[in-house]
CSV table of C-alpha atoms in Angstrom, one decimal:
chain,number,residue,atom,x,y,z
Z,12,UNK,CA,-28.5,-14.3,18.5
Z,13,UNK,CA,-25.2,-13.5,20.4
Z,14,UNK,CA,-21.6,-13.7,19.3
Z,15,UNK,CA,-18.3,-13.2,21.0
Z,16,UNK,CA,-15.3,-11.5,19.4
Z,17,UNK,CA,-13.5,-14.8,19.4
Z,18,UNK,CA,-16.4,-16.6,17.5
Z,19,UNK,CA,-16.6,-13.7,15.0
Z,20,UNK,CA,-12.8,-13.9,14.4
Z,21,UNK,CA,-13.0,-17.6,13.9
Z,22,UNK,CA,-15.8,-17.3,11.4
Z,23,UNK,CA,-14.1,-14.7,9.3
Z,24,UNK,CA,-10.9,-16.8,9.4
Z,25,UNK,CA,-13.0,-19.6,7.9
Z,26,UNK,CA,-14.1,-17.3,5.1
Z,27,UNK,CA,-10.5,-16.4,4.6
Z,28,UNK,CA,-9.5,-20.0,4.1
Z,29,UNK,CA,-12.4,-20.8,1.8
Z,30,UNK,CA,-11.9,-17.7,-0.3
Z,31,UNK,CA,-8.4,-18.9,-1.2
Z,32,UNK,CA,-9.8,-22.2,-2.5
Z,33,UNK,CA,-12.2,-20.3,-4.7
Z,34,UNK,CA,-9.6,-18.0,-6.2
Z,35,UNK,CA,-10.3,-15.0,-4.0
Z,36,UNK,CA,-8.1,-13.1,-1.5
Z,37,UNK,CA,-9.9,-12.0,1.7
Z,38,UNK,CA,-8.0,-9.7,4.0
Z,39,UNK,CA,-9.0,-7.2,6.7
Z,40,UNK,CA,-8.6,-3.4,5.9
Z,41,UNK,CA,-9.1,-0.2,7.8
Z,42,UNK,CA,-12.4,1.6,7.2
Z,43,UNK,CA,-10.3,4.7,6.2
Z,44,UNK,CA,-6.8,3.7,5.2
Z,45,UNK,CA,-5.9,7.4,4.5
Z,46,UNK,CA,-5.7,10.1,7.1
Z,47,UNK,CA,-8.3,12.4,5.4
Z,48,UNK,CA,-8.8,15.7,7.1
Z,49,UNK,CA,-12.6,15.3,6.9
Z,50,UNK,CA,-12.5,12.0,8.8
Z,51,UNK,CA,-13.5,12.9,12.4
Z,52,UNK,CA,-12.4,9.7,14.0
Z,53,UNK,CA,-9.1,9.3,12.0
Z,54,UNK,CA,-5.9,8.6,13.8
Z,55,UNK,CA,-4.0,12.0,14.1
Z,56,UNK,CA,-0.7,10.2,14.5
Z,57,UNK,CA,-1.1,8.3,11.2
Z,58,UNK,CA,-0.3,9.9,7.9
Z,59,UNK,CA,0.1,8.6,4.3
Z,60,UNK,CA,3.3,8.9,2.3
Z,61,UNK,CA,3.4,10.9,-0.9
Z,62,UNK,CA,5.0,9.6,-4.1
Z,63,UNK,CA,5.6,12.5,-6.5
Z,64,UNK,CA,5.2,11.8,-10.2
Z,65,UNK,CA,7.9,13.5,-12.3
Z,66,UNK,CA,5.8,14.7,-15.3
Z,67,UNK,CA,8.2,17.5,-16.1
Z,68,UNK,CA,10.6,15.0,-17.8
Z,69,UNK,CA,7.7,14.0,-20.1
Z,70,UNK,CA,6.9,17.4,-21.6
Z,71,UNK,CA,8.5,17.8,-25.0
Z,72,UNK,CA,10.7,20.7,-25.9
Z,73,UNK,CA,8.6,23.6,-27.1
Z,74,UNK,CA,5.4,22.2,-25.7
Z,75,UNK,CA,3.4,24.1,-23.1
Z,76,UNK,CA,1.6,21.2,-21.5
Z,77,UNK,CA,2.0,17.4,-21.1
Z,78,UNK,CA,-1.2,16.9,-23.2
Z,79,UNK,CA,-0.4,19.6,-25.7
Z,80,UNK,CA,-2.7,19.2,-28.7
Z,81,UNK,CA,-5.7,17.9,-26.8
Z,82,UNK,CA,-8.7,19.9,-25.5
Z,83,UNK,CA,-8.0,21.5,-22.1
Z,84,UNK,CA,-11.3,20.0,-20.8
Z,85,UNK,CA,-9.8,16.5,-21.2
Z,86,UNK,CA,-6.5,17.2,-19.2
Z,87,UNK,CA,-8.0,15.9,-16.0
Z,88,UNK,CA,-9.3,12.7,-17.4
Z,89,UNK,CA,-6.1,12.0,-19.4
Z,90,UNK,CA,-3.9,12.6,-16.4
Z,91,UNK,CA,-6.0,10.2,-14.3
Z,92,UNK,CA,-5.9,7.5,-17.1
Z,93,UNK,CA,-2.2,7.9,-17.3
Z,94,UNK,CA,-1.8,7.5,-13.5
Z,95,UNK,CA,-4.1,4.5,-13.6
Z,96,UNK,CA,-2.1,2.9,-16.4
Z,97,UNK,CA,1.0,3.2,-14.1
Z,98,UNK,CA,-0.9,1.6,-11.2
Z,99,UNK,CA,-2.1,-1.3,-13.4
Z,100,UNK,CA,1.5,-1.9,-14.3
Z,101,UNK,CA,2.4,-2.4,-10.6
Z,102,UNK,CA,-0.7,-4.6,-9.8
Z,103,UNK,CA,-3.2,-2.1,-8.4
Z,104,UNK,CA,-6.9,-2.1,-9.1
Z,105,UNK,CA,-9.4,0.6,-8.3
Z,106,UNK,CA,-11.3,0.3,-5.0
Z,107,UNK,CA,-14.7,1.6,-6.1
Z,108,UNK,CA,-16.5,0.3,-3.1
Z,109,UNK,CA,-14.2,1.6,-0.3
Z,110,UNK,CA,-15.8,3.1,2.8
Z,111,UNK,CA,-14.1,6.4,2.0
Z,112,UNK,CA,-16.0,6.7,-1.3
Z,113,UNK,CA,-19.3,6.5,0.6
Z,114,UNK,CA,-18.4,8.4,3.8
Z,115,UNK,CA,-16.5,11.2,2.1
Z,116,UNK,CA,-18.1,11.8,-1.4
Z,117,UNK,CA,-17.0,15.4,-1.3
Z,118,UNK,CA,-13.3,14.3,-1.4
Z,119,UNK,CA,-14.0,12.5,-4.6
Z,120,UNK,CA,-10.4,11.1,-4.7
Z,121,UNK,CA,-9.9,7.8,-6.6
Z,122,UNK,CA,-8.6,5.0,-4.4
Z,123,UNK,CA,-6.7,1.8,-5.4
Z,124,UNK,CA,-5.6,-1.4,-3.7
Z,125,UNK,CA,-2.8,-3.8,-4.6
Z,126,UNK,CA,-3.8,-7.3,-5.6
Z,127,UNK,CA,-2.1,-8.6,-2.6
Z,128,UNK,CA,-4.1,-6.4,-0.2
Z,129,UNK,CA,-0.9,-5.0,1.4
Z,130,UNK,CA,-1.0,-1.4,0.1
Z,131,UNK,CA,-3.5,1.4,-0.7
Z,132,UNK,CA,-2.9,4.2,-3.1
Z,133,UNK,CA,-4.9,7.4,-3.7
Z,134,UNK,CA,-4.8,10.2,-6.2
Z,135,UNK,CA,-4.2,13.3,-4.0
Z,136,UNK,CA,-6.4,15.6,-5.9
Z,137,UNK,CA,-10.2,15.8,-6.2
Z,138,UNK,CA,-11.4,15.4,-9.7
Z,139,UNK,CA,-14.1,18.0,-9.1
Z,140,UNK,CA,-11.7,20.5,-7.7
Z,141,UNK,CA,-9.2,19.9,-10.5
Z,142,UNK,CA,-11.8,20.5,-13.2
Z,143,UNK,CA,-12.9,23.8,-11.6
Z,144,UNK,CA,-9.2,24.8,-11.2
Z,145,UNK,CA,-8.6,24.2,-14.9
Z,146,UNK,CA,-11.3,26.6,-15.8
Z,147,UNK,CA,-9.8,29.3,-13.6
Z,148,UNK,CA,-6.3,28.8,-15.0
Z,149,UNK,CA,-7.5,28.9,-18.6
Z,150,UNK,CA,-8.7,32.5,-17.8
Z,151,UNK,CA,-5.3,33.3,-16.1
Z,152,UNK,CA,-2.8,31.1,-18.0
Z,153,UNK,CA,0.6,32.7,-17.4
Z,154,UNK,CA,2.3,30.0,-15.4
Z,155,UNK,CA,4.6,27.1,-16.2
Z,156,UNK,CA,3.6,24.0,-18.0
Z,157,UNK,CA,3.1,21.8,-14.9
Z,158,UNK,CA,1.4,24.6,-12.8
Z,159,UNK,CA,-0.9,25.6,-15.7
Z,160,UNK,CA,-2.1,22.0,-15.9
Z,161,UNK,CA,-2.7,21.4,-12.2
Z,162,UNK,CA,-2.1,24.6,-10.3
Z,163,UNK,CA,-1.1,23.9,-6.7
Z,164,UNK,CA,-2.3,20.3,-6.8
Z,165,UNK,CA,0.5,17.8,-6.3
Z,166,UNK,CA,0.8,15.2,-9.0
Z,167,UNK,CA,1.5,11.7,-7.7
Z,168,UNK,CA,0.1,9.2,-5.2
Z,169,UNK,CA,-0.8,9.0,-1.6
Z,170,UNK,CA,0.6,5.7,-0.2
Z,171,UNK,CA,-0.8,3.8,2.9
Z,172,UNK,CA,0.1,0.4,4.2
Z,173,UNK,CA,-2.6,-2.0,5.2
Z,174,UNK,CA,-1.8,-2.1,8.9
Z,175,UNK,CA,-4.5,-4.7,9.5
Z,176,UNK,CA,-2.6,-7.3,7.6
Z,177,UNK,CA,-0.9,-9.2,10.4
Z,178,UNK,CA,0.9,-12.5,10.3
Z,179,UNK,CA,-2.4,-14.2,11.0
Z,180,UNK,CA,-3.7,-13.1,7.6
Z,181,UNK,CA,-0.5,-13.4,5.6
Z,182,UNK,CA,0.0,-16.1,3.0
Z,183,UNK,CA,1.9,-16.7,-0.2
Z,184,UNK,CA,-0.6,-14.5,-2.0
Z,185,UNK,CA,0.1,-11.5,0.2
Z,186,UNK,CA,3.9,-11.9,0.3
Z,187,UNK,CA,6.1,-11.3,3.3
Z,188,UNK,CA,6.3,-8.1,5.5
Z,189,UNK,CA,9.1,-6.7,3.3
Z,190,UNK,CA,7.1,-7.0,0.1
Z,191,UNK,CA,5.4,-3.6,0.6
Z,192,UNK,CA,8.7,-1.9,1.2
Z,193,UNK,CA,10.2,-3.3,-2.0
Z,194,UNK,CA,7.1,-2.2,-3.9
Z,195,UNK,CA,7.4,1.3,-2.5
Z,196,UNK,CA,11.0,1.6,-3.6
Z,197,UNK,CA,10.2,0.3,-7.0
Z,198,UNK,CA,7.3,2.6,-7.5
Z,199,UNK,CA,9.3,5.6,-6.2
Z,200,UNK,CA,12.1,4.9,-8.7
Z,201,UNK,CA,9.7,4.5,-11.5
Z,202,UNK,CA,7.8,7.8,-10.8
Z,203,UNK,CA,11.1,9.7,-10.4
Z,204,UNK,CA,12.1,8.5,-13.9
Z,205,UNK,CA,15.1,6.5,-12.7
Z,206,UNK,CA,16.8,4.9,-15.7
Z,207,UNK,CA,14.2,6.6,-17.9
Z,208,UNK,CA,11.6,4.0,-16.9
Z,209,UNK,CA,8.8,6.6,-16.7
Z,210,UNK,CA,9.7,8.2,-20.0
Z,211,UNK,CA,9.9,4.9,-21.8
Z,212,UNK,CA,6.5,4.0,-20.4
Z,213,UNK,CA,5.0,7.3,-21.5
Z,214,UNK,CA,6.4,6.9,-25.0
Z,215,UNK,CA,4.9,3.4,-25.2
Z,216,UNK,CA,1.5,4.8,-24.2
Z,217,UNK,CA,1.8,7.4,-27.0
Z,218,UNK,CA,2.7,4.6,-29.5
Z,219,UNK,CA,-0.3,2.6,-28.5
Z,220,UNK,CA,-2.6,5.6,-28.8
Z,221,UNK,CA,-1.2,6.5,-32.3
Z,222,UNK,CA,-1.4,2.9,-33.5
Z,223,UNK,CA,-5.1,2.5,-32.4
Z,224,UNK,CA,-6.1,5.9,-33.9
Z,225,UNK,CA,-8.3,5.6,-37.1
């Protein structure tokens, strides 16, 4: 059996059209959307953007940590759940079957994709490294609230555009070319706590947690 690139492209385009009629969105993506240092064949001229998450505005007066009152062993999981709740608010779902998860298991960095397929996000820290770092910092806990929680790890998101999404693949489900830029600005404003949006969301999460507690 032989196939040309044109025939293969036409076949995948047919899948793309049929997927829409079945309620699915099929778009092409890069094997490694993020410029990971461990990726030997990654593009050295391509780098992801970083969106910092302003957690300092969420720490209450007199509290040492964002999750003060909870077991230190749960800090990592709670931070990841909080960041995932933010992503769900903006229409991101976890990409559990990405090529990066299989090719770079040592990185162990959760990766997410927007429901339109236009953008990828990734937590910049490795969960395994963060957990081991927490154990070291509990033995030497003399730093500030944010640093004692996560040390030198940056809290936020790595952002990468889906550069494979050309006009050929775009539709009403993916939005126009400016959609990703608008989403980036909105997420940046939210994570910087502009108009207290991040603080209000954090307080709503606390209210839900307290209301569901037995």
